[in-house]
XYZ file of C-alpha atoms in Angstrom:
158
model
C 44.835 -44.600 38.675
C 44.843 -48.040 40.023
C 47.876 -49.568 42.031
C 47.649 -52.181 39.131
C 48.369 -49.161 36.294
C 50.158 -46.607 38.164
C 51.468 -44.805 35.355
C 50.316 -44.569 31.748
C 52.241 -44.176 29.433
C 51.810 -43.270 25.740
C 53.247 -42.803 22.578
C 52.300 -39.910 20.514
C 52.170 -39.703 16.655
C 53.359 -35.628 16.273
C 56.481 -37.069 18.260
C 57.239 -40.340 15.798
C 56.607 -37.845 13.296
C 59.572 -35.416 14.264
C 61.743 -38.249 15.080
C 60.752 -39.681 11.261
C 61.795 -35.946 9.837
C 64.777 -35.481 12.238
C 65.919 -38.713 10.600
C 65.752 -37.907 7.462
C 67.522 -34.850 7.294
C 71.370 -34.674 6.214
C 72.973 -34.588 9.838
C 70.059 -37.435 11.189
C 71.911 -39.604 7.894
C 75.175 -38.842 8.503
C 75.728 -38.931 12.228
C 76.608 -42.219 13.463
C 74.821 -41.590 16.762
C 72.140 -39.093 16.615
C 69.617 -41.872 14.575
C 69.851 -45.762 15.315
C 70.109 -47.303 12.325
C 70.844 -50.848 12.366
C 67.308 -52.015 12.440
C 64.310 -53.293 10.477
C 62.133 -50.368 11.471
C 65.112 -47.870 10.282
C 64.664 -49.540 6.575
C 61.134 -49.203 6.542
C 61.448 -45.165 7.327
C 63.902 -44.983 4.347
C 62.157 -47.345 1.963
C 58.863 -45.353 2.689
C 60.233 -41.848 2.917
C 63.206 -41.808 0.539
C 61.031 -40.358 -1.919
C 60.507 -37.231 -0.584
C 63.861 -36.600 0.376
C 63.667 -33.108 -1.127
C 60.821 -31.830 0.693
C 62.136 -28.298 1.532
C 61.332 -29.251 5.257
C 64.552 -31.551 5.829
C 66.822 -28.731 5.118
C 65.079 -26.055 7.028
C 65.443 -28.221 9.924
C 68.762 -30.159 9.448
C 69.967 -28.890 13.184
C 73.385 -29.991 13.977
C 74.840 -30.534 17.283
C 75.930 -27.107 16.983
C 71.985 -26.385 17.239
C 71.337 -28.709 19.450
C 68.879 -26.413 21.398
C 66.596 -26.351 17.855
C 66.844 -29.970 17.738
C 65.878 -30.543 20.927
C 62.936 -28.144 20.611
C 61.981 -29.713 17.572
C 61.511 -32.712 18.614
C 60.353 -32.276 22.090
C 57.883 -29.470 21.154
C 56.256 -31.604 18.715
C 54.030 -33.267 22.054
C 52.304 -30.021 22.274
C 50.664 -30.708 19.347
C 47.895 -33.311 17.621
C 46.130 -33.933 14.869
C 42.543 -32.174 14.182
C 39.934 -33.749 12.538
C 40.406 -32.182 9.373
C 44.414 -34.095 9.396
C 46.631 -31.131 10.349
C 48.618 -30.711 13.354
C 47.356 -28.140 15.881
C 48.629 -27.023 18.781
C 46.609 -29.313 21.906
C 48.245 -27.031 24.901
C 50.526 -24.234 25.416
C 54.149 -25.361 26.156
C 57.719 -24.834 24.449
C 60.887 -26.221 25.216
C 62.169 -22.937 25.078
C 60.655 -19.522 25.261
C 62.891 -17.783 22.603
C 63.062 -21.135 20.342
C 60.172 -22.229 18.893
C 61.339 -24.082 15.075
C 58.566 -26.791 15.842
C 56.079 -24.338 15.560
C 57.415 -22.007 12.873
C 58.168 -24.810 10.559
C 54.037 -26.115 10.929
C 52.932 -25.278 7.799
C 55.955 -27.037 6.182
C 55.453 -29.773 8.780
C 51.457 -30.228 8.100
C 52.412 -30.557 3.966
C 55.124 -33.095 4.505
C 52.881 -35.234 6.548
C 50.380 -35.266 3.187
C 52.896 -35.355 0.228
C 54.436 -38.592 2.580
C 51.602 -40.389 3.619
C 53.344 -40.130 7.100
C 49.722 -41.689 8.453
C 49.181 -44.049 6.871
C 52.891 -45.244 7.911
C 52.087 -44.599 11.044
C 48.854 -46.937 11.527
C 50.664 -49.264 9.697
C 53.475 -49.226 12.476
C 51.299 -48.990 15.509
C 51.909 -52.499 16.471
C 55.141 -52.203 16.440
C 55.278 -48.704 18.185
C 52.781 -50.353 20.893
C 55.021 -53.408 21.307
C 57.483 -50.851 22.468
C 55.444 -49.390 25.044
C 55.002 -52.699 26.364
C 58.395 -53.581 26.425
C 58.921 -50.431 28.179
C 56.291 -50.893 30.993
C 57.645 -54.321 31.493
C 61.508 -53.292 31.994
C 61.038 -50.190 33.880
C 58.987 -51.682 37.071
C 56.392 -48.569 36.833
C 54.376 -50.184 39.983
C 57.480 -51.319 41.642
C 59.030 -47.931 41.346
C 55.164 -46.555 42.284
C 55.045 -48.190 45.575
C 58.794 -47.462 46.340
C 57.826 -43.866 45.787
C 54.745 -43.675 48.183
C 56.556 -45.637 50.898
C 59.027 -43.454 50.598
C 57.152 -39.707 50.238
C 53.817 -41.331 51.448
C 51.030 -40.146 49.688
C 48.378 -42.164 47.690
């Protein structure tokens, strides 16, 4: 890495898509603070995905806060995973949130059909500027090289 690009970061598609499904579900509708939903890109998930509403997957993983843990495992488990050449999700390296918790991973079958009933890929290239207009935002308001160098003066290191 170059002082100039210290850090990269990166979205990844497997995680928009858990955030789309998490969403979706009863509690991500209901919850007034779980899901954002006051903007553009929030009506574009629903206009696109209301459809498929009933896809069993969105009530096998309708987590509440009293499952927070399979939410969170969900979601965050979803970045050990990418999609293959032949357009399912497979598993890229071995982590888990959680040992004993896995529902990212037992639900991949269901996952790997709802992301072909939905289209969920072609949404996704379709919102790629957008998602990489956040990355940019975010590199520009978190000072990655400032916070870089403050780091190695402070450790030392290269």
């Amino acid at each position: 890495m170059t002082p100039e690009t210290p850090i990269t970061v990166a979205g990844s598609e497997p995680y928009e898509l858990t955030n789309i499904i998490l969403a979706l579900t009863p509690y991500g509708r209901e919850d007034e603070f779980e899901v954002y939903k006051k903007s553009r890109y929030y009506r574009q998930v629903l206009a696109h995905f209301e459809p498929y509403m009933q896809h069993p997957l969105l009530a096998k993983v309708n987590y509440s806060r009293k499952e927070w843990d399979k939410y969170l495992s969900f979601r965050t488990d979803s970045y050990a995973f990418d999609f293959a050449a032949d357009g399912q999700l497979h598993r890229r390296f071995p982590f888990a949130t959680q040992d004993d918790i896995k529902p990212f991973e037992d639900n991949l079958s269901l996952v790997n059909d709802f992301v072909r009933v939905t289209g969920f890929r072609k949404f996704y290239q379709a919102h790629k500027p957008y998602y990489d207009s956040l990355l940019v935002g975010y590199q520009q308001s978190q000072m990655l090289p400032e916070m870089m160098a403050f780091l190695k003066a402070e450790m030392g290191g290269t």
